[in-house]
mmCIF file of C-alpha atoms and ligand atoms in Angstrom:
data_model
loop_
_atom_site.group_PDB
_atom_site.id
_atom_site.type_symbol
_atom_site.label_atom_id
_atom_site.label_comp_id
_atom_site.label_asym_id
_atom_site.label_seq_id
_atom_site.Cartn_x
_atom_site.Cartn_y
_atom_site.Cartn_z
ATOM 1 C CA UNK A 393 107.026 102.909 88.972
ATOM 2 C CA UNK A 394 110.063 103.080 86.510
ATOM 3 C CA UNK A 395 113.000 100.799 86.562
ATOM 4 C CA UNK A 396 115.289 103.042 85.251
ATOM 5 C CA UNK A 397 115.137 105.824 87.579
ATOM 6 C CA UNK A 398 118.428 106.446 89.527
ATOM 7 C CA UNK A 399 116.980 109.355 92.215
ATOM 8 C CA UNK A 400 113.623 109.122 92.557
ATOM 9 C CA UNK A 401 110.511 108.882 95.182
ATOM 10 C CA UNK A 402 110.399 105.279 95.111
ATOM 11 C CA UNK A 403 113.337 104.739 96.766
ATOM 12 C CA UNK A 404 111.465 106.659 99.464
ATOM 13 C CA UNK A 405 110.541 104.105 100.774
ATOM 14 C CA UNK A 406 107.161 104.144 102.749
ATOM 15 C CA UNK A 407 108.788 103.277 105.821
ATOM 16 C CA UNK A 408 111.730 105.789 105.795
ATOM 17 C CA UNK A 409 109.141 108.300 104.692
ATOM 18 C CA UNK A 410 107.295 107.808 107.591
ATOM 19 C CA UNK A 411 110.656 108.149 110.272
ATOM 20 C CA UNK A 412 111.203 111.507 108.101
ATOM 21 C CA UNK A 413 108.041 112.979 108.386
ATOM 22 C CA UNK A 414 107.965 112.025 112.133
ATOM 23 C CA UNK A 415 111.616 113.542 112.339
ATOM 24 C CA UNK A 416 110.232 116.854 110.487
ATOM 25 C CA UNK A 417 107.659 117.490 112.923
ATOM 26 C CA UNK A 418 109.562 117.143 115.740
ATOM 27 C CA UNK A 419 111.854 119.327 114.499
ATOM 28 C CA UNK A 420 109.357 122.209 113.215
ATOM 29 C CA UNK A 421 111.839 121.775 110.327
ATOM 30 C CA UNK A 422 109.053 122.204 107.536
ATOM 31 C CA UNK A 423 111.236 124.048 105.409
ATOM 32 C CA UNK A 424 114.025 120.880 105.543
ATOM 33 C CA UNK A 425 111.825 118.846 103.207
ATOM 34 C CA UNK A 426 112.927 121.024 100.044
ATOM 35 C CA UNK A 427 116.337 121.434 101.517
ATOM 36 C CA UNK A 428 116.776 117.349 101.531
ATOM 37 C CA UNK A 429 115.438 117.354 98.086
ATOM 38 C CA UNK A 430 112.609 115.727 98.671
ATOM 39 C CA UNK A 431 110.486 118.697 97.235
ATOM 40 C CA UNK A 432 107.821 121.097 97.895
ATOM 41 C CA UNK A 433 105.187 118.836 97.303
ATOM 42 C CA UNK A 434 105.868 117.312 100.871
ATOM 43 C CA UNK A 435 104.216 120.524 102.731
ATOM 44 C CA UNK A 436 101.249 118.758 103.148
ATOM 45 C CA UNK A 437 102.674 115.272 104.570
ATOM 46 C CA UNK A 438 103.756 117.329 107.500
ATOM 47 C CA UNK A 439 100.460 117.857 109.163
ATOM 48 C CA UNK A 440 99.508 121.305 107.245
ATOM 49 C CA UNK A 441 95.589 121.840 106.894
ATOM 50 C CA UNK A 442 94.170 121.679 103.917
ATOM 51 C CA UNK A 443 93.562 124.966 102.403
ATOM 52 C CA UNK A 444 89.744 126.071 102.451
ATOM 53 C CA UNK A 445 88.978 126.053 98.945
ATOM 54 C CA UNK A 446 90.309 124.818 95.899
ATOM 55 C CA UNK A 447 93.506 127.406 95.218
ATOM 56 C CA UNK A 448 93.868 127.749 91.395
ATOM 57 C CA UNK A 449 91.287 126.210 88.170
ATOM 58 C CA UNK A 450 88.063 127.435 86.714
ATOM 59 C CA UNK A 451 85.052 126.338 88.117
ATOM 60 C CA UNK A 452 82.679 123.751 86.994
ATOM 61 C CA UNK A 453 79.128 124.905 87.775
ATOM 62 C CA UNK A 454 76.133 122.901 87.443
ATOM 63 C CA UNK A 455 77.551 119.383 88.126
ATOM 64 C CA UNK A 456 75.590 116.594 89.658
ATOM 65 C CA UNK A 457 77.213 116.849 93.156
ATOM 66 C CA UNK A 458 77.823 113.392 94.739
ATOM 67 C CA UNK A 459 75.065 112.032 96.893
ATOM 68 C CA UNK A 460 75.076 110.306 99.990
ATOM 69 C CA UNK A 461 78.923 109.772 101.324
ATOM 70 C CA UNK A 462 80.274 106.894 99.542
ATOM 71 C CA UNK A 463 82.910 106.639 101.545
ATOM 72 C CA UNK A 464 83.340 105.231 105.115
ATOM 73 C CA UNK A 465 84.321 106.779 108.426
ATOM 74 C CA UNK A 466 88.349 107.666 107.494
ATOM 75 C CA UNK A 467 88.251 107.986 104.109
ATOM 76 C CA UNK A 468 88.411 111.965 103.886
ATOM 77 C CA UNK A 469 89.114 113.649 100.528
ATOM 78 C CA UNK A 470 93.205 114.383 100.246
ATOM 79 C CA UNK A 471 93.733 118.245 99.860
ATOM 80 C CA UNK A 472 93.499 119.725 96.637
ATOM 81 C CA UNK A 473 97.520 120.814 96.983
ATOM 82 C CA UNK A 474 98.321 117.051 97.529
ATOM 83 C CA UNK A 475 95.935 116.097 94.888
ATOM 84 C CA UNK A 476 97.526 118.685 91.831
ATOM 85 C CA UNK A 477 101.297 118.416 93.280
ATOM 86 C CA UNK A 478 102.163 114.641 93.896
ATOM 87 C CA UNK A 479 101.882 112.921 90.539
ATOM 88 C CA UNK A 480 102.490 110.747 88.523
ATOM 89 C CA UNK A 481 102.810 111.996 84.817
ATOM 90 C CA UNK A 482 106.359 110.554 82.907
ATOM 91 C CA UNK A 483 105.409 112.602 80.192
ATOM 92 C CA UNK A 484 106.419 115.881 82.143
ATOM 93 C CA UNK A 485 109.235 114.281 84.860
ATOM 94 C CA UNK A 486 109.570 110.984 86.725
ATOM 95 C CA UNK A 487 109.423 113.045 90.377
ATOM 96 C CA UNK A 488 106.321 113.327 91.876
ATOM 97 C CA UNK A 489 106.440 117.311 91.773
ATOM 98 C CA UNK A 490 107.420 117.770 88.358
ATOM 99 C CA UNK A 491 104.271 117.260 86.430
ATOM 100 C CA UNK A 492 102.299 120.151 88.273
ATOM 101 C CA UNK A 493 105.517 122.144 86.878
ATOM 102 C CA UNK A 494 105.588 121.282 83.465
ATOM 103 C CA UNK A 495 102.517 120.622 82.091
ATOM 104 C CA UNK A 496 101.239 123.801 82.516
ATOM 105 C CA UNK A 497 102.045 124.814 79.001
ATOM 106 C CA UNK A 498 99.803 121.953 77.724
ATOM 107 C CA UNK A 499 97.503 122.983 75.722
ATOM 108 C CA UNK A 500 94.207 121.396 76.205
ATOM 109 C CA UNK A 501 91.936 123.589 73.315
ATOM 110 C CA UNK A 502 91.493 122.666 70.341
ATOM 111 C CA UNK A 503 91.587 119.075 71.716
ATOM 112 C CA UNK A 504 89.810 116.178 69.685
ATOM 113 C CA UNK A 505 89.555 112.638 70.109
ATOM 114 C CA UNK A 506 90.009 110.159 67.268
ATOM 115 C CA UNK A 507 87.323 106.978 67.809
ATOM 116 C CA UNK A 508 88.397 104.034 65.267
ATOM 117 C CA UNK A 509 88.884 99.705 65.535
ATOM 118 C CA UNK A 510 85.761 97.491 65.861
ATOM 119 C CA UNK A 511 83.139 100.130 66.119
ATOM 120 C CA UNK A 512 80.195 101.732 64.091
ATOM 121 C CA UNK A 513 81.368 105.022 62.667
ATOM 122 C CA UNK A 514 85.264 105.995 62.995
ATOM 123 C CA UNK A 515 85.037 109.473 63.784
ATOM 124 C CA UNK A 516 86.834 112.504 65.156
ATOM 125 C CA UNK A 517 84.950 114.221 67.825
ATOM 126 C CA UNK A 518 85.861 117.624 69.789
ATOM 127 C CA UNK A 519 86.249 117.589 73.610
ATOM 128 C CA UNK A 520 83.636 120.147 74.093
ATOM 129 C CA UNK A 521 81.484 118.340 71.844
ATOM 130 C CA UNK A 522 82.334 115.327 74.099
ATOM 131 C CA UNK A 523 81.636 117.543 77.314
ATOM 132 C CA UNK A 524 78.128 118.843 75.840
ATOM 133 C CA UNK A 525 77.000 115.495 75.361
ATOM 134 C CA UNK A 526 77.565 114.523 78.920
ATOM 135 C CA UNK A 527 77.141 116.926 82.114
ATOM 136 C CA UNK A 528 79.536 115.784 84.563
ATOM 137 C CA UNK A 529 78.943 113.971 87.963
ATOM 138 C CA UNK A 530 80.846 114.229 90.917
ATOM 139 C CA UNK A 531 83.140 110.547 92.168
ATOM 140 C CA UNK A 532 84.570 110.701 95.209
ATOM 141 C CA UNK A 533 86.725 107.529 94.708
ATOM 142 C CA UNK A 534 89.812 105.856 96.357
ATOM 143 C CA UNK A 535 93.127 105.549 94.277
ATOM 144 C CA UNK A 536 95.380 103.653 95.187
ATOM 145 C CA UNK A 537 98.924 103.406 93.369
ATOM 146 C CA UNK A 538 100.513 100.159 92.789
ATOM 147 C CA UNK A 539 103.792 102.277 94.593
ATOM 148 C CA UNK A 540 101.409 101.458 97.625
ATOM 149 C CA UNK A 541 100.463 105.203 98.871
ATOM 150 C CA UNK A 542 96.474 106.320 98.099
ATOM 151 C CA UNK A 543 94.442 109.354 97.975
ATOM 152 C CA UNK A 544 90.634 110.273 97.921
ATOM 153 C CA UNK A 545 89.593 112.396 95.148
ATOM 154 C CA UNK A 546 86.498 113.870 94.570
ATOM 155 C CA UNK A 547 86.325 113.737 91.042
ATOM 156 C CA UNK A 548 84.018 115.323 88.210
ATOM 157 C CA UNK A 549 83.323 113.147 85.275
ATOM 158 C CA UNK A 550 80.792 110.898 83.612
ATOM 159 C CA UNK A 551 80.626 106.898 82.914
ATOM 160 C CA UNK A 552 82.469 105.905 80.165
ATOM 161 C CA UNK A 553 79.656 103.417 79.273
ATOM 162 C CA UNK A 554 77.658 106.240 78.225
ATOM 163 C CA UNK A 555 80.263 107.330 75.556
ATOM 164 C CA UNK A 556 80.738 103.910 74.634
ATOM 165 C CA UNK A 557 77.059 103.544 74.237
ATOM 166 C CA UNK A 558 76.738 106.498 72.176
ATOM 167 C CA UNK A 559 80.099 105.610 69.660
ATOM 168 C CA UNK A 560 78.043 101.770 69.176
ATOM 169 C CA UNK A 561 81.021 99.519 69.287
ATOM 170 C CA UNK A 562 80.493 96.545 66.917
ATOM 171 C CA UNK A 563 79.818 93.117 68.698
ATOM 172 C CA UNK A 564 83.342 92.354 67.835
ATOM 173 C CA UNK A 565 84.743 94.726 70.343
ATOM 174 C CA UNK A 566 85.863 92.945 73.325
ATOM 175 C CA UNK A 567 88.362 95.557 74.946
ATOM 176 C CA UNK A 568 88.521 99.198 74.708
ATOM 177 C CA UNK A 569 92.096 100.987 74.662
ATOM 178 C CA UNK A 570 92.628 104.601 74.960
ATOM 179 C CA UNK A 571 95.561 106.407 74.028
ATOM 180 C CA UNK A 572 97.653 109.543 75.340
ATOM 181 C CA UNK A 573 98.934 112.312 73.301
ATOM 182 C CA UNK A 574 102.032 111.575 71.588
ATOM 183 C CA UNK A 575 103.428 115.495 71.226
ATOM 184 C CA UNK A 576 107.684 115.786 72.226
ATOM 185 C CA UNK A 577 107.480 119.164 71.238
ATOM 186 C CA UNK A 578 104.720 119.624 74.710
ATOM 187 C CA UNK A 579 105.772 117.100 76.605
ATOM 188 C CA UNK A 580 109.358 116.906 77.175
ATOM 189 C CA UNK A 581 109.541 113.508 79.162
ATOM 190 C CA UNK A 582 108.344 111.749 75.628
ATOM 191 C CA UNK A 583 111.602 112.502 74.032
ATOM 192 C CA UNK A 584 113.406 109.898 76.163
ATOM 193 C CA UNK A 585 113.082 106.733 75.925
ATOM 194 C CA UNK A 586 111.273 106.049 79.257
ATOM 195 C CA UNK A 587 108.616 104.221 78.415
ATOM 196 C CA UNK A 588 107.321 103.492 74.607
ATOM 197 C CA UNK A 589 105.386 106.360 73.873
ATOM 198 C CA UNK A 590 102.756 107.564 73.913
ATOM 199 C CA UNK A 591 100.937 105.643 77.275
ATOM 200 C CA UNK A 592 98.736 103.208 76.640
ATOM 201 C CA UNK A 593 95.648 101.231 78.655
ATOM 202 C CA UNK A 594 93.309 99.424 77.805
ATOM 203 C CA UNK A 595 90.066 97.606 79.573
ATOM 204 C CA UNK A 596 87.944 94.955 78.757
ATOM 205 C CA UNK A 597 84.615 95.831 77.665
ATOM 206 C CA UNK A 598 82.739 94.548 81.262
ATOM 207 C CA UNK A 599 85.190 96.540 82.630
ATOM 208 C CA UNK A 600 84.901 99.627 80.479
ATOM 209 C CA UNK A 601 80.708 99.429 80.992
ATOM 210 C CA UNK A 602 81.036 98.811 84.617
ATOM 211 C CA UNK A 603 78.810 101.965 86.299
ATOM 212 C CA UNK A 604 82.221 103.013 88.350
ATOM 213 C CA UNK A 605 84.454 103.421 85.640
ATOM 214 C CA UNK A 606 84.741 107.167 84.504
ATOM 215 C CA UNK A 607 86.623 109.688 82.646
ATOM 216 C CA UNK A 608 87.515 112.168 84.166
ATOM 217 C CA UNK A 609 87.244 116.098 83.518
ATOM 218 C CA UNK A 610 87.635 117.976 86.572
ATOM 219 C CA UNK A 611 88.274 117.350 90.352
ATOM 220 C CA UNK A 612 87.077 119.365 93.427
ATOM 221 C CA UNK A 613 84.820 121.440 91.507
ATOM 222 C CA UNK A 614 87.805 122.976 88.884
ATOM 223 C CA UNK A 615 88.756 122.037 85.585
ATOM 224 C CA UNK A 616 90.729 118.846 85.442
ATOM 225 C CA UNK A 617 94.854 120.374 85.679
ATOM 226 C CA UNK A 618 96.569 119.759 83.297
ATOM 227 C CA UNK A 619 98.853 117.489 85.698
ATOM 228 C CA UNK A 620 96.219 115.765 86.859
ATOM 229 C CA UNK A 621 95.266 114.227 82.562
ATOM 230 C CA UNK A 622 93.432 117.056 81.333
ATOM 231 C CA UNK A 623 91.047 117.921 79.240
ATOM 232 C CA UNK A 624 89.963 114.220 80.022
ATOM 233 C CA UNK A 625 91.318 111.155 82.016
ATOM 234 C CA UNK A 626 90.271 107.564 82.837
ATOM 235 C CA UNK A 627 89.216 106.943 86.770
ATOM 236 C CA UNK A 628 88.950 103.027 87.233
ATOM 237 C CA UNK A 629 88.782 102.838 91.249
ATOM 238 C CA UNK A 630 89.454 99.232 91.519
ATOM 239 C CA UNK A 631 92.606 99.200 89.517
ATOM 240 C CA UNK A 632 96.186 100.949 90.267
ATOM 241 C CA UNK A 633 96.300 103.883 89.235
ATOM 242 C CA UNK A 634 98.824 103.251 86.469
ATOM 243 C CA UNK A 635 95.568 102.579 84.443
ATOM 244 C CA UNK A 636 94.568 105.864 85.218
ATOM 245 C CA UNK A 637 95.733 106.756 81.025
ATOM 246 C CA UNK A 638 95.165 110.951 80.828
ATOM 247 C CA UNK A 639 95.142 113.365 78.286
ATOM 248 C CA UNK A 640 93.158 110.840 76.084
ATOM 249 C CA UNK A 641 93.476 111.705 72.115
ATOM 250 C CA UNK A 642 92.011 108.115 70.700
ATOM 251 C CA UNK A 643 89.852 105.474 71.760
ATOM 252 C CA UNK A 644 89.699 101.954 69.681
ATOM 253 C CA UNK A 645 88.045 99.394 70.360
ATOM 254 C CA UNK A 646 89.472 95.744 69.618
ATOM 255 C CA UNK A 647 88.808 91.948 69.368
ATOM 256 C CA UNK A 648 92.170 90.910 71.239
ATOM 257 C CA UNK A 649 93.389 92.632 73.992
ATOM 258 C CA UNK A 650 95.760 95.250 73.291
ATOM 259 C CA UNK A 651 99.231 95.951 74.561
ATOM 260 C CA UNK A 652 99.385 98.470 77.522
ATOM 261 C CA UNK A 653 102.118 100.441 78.164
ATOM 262 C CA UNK A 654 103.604 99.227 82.183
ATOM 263 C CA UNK A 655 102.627 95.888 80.952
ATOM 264 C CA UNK A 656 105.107 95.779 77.917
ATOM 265 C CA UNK A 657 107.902 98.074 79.990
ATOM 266 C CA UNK A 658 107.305 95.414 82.793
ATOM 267 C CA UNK A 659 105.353 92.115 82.257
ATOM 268 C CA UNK A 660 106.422 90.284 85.167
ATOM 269 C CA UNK A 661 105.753 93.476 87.472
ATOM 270 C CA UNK A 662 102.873 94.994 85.956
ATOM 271 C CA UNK A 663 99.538 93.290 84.453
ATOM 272 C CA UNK A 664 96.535 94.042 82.373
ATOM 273 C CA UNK A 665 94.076 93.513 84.910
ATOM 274 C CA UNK A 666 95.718 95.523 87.718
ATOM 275 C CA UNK A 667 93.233 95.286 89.832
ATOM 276 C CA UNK A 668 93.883 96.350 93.206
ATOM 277 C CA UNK A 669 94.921 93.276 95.278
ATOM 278 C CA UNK A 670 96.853 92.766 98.719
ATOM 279 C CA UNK A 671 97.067 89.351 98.458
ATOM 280 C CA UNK A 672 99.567 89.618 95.606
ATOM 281 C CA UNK A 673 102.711 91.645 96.090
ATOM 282 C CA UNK A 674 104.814 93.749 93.636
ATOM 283 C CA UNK A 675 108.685 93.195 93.102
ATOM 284 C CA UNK A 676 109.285 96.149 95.125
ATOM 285 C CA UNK A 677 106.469 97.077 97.130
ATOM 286 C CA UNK A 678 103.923 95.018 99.511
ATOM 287 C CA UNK A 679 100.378 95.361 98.550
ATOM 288 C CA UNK A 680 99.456 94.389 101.831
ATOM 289 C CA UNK A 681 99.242 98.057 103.286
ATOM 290 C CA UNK A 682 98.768 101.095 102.117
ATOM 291 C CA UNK A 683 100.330 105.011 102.898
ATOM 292 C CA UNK A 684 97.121 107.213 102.684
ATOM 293 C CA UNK A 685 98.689 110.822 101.561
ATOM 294 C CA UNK A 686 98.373 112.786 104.955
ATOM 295 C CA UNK A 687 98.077 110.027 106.756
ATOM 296 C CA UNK A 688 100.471 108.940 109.653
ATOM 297 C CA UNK A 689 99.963 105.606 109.866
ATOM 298 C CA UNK A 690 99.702 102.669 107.293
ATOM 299 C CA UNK A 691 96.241 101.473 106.525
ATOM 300 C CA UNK A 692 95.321 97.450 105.333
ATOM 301 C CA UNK A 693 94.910 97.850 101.542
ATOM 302 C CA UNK A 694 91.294 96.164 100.944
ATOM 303 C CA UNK A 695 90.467 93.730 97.852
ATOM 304 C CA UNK A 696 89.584 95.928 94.586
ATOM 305 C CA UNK A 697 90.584 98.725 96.995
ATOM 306 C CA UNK A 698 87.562 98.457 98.705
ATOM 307 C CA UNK A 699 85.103 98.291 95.647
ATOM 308 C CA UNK A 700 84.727 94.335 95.705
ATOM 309 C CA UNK A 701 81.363 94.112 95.881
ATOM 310 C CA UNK A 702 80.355 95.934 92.860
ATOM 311 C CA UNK A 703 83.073 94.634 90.790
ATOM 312 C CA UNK A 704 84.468 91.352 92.093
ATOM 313 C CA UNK A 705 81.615 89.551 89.932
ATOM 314 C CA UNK A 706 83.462 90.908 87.120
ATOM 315 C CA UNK A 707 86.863 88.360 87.917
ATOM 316 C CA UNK A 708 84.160 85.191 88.661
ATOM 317 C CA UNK A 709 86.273 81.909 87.837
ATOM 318 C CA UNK A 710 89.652 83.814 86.739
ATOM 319 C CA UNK A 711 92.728 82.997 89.155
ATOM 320 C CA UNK A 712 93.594 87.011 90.098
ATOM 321 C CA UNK A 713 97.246 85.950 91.083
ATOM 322 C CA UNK A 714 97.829 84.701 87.465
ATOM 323 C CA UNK A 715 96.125 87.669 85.919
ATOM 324 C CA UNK A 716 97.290 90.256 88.120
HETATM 325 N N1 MTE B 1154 99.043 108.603 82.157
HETATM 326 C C1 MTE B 1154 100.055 109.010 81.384
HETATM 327 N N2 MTE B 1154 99.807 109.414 80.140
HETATM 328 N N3 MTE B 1154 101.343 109.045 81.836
HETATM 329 C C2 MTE B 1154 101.674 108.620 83.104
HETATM 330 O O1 MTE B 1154 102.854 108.648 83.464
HETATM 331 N N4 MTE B 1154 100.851 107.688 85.221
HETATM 332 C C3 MTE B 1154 99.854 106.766 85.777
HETATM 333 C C4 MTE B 1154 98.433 107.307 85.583
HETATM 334 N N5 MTE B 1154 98.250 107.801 84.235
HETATM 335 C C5 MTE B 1154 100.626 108.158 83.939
HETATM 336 C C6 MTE B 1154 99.296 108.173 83.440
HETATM 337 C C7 MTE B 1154 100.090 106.485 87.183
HETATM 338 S S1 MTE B 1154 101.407 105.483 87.539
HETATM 339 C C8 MTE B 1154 99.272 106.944 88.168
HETATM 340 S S2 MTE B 1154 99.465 106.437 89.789
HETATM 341 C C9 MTE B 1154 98.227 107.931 87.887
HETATM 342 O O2 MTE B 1154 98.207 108.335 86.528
HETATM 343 C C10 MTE B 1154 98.465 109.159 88.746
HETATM 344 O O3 MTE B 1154 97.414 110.070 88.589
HETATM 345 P P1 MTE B 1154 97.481 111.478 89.348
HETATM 346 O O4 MTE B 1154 98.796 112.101 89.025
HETATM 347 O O5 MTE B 1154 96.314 112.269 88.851
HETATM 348 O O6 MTE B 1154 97.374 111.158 90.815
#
């Protein structure tokens, strides 16, 4: 995502990735993806099944499992190892393997949440206060990252509208914005100058209520990793993931939209909206197609990433390639 990043994945580009992984696995030469540097985290591009069960985490039992598959024909779930290695997560490293490295000293307990802006009650409220108010359901959703590779995750959360519901918002509120830790001492990435910390997103309140939208607090069954935004994450399907904002300490809800964190770093690359859109390209990368992790070939990248016809009514009479 970064512009300042001299070595990094996205000058992988999708296409050269592609010719490498091809060149790999005609070459049995597994092993040559850490020797070119490109890291561990590629064993699963090469082909390598997934592993059976979920390797590592603590269980989440008694979870509303999702219903009918809703997903089509293609869209299978990306292993857990792709899932918890390749991320994005500035806070612990700008290379996709780095985060599953050094996050695991985050600690996650005690972890509270600090509600405040246009809304009832400012409060402070405990995660697990926060988890006993709302079992979790399981989302198998598409992400797609504005770097224009995907994944399938079968997430555990619950809507956000219900904790919005519950916190009463005043009718002033028109956008919600949630906030990352701010902690240099844990996360080591925070004491350069990356980005201007801590991470910041924001939705509007439509947005924010819309039955999709979730935060996040576990995937395939485990305990959210730490790499993967735990103890809890926002999920917005539609949108790049870049609004995907984890390790959530505040939530405040406001009558002007706030400032976001890629959006101030970037403004002519990166919007508020973000919605997923292949009609309208980034700088650096077409939004046109997509690389689905494990994947060999490209796939079309669909409107809202595939979600348009719960949410387009949302964007009814705004011009998407002016807010983008
Ligand atoms: N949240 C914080 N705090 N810091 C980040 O660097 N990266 C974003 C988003 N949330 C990021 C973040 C980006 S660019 C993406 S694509 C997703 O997280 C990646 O989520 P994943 O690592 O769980 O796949």
């Amino acid at each position: 995502m970064t512009r300042r990043r001299t070595k990094s994945e996205d000058e992988v580009t999708p296409e050269s990735l592609y010719l490498r992984r091809r060149e790999f696995i005609k070459n049995g030469a597994l092993a040559a993806a850490t020797a070119v540097g490109v890291g561990s985290a590629l064993s699963w591009l090469v082909g390598q099944a997934p592993p059976p069960d979920p390797p590592a985490g603590v269980a989440i039992t008694g979870y509303v499992p999702a219903s009918a598959s809703p997903l089509p024909p293609g869209d299978a779930t990306t292993p857990y190892e792709a899932v918890t290695t390749y991320n994005n997560y500035y806070e612990f490293g700008l290379d996709k393997n780095e985060p599953a490295r050094y996050a695991q000293g985050l600690r996650t307990r005690p972890w509270t949440i600090r509600v405040e802006g246009e809304v009832a009650r400012a409060q402070t409220i405990d995660i697990d206060t926060v988890l006993g108010w709302f079992p979790p359901q399981e989302r198998v959703y598409r992400m797609r990252c504005v770097e224009a590779w995907s994944m399938v995750i079968p997430w555990l959360g619950f809507p956000l509208a219900d904790l919005i519901t519950r916190l009463e918002p005043t009718s002033k509120a028109k956008y919600v914005e949630l906030t990352t830790l701010a902690d240099p001492q844990q996360m080591p990435g925070q004491r350069a100058k990356t980005l201007d910390w801590p991470y910041v997103e924001a939705l509007r309140m439509d947005e924010a209520m819309h039955p999709l939208t979730i935060l996040a607090v576990g995937l395939y069954g485990r305990v959210l990793p730490n790499q993967n935004g735990a103890p809890l994450r926002l999920v917005v399907p539609w949108k790049y993931g870049f609004k995907g904002v984890k390790s959530i300490v505040k939530i405040r809800f406001t009558e002007t939209q706030p400032q976001t964190t890629w959006a101030l770093a970037a403004p002519t690359e990166y919007g508020f909206y973000a919605n997923v859109n292949p009609a309208v390209d980034h700088p650096r990368w077409s939004q046109a197609t997509e690389r689905r992790i494990g994947d060999l070939t490209r796939r079309r990248t669909l409107p809202f990433n595939g979600y348009a016809d719960q949410v387009a009514s949302l964007y009814t009479g705004m011009d998407l390639r002016r807010s983008f």
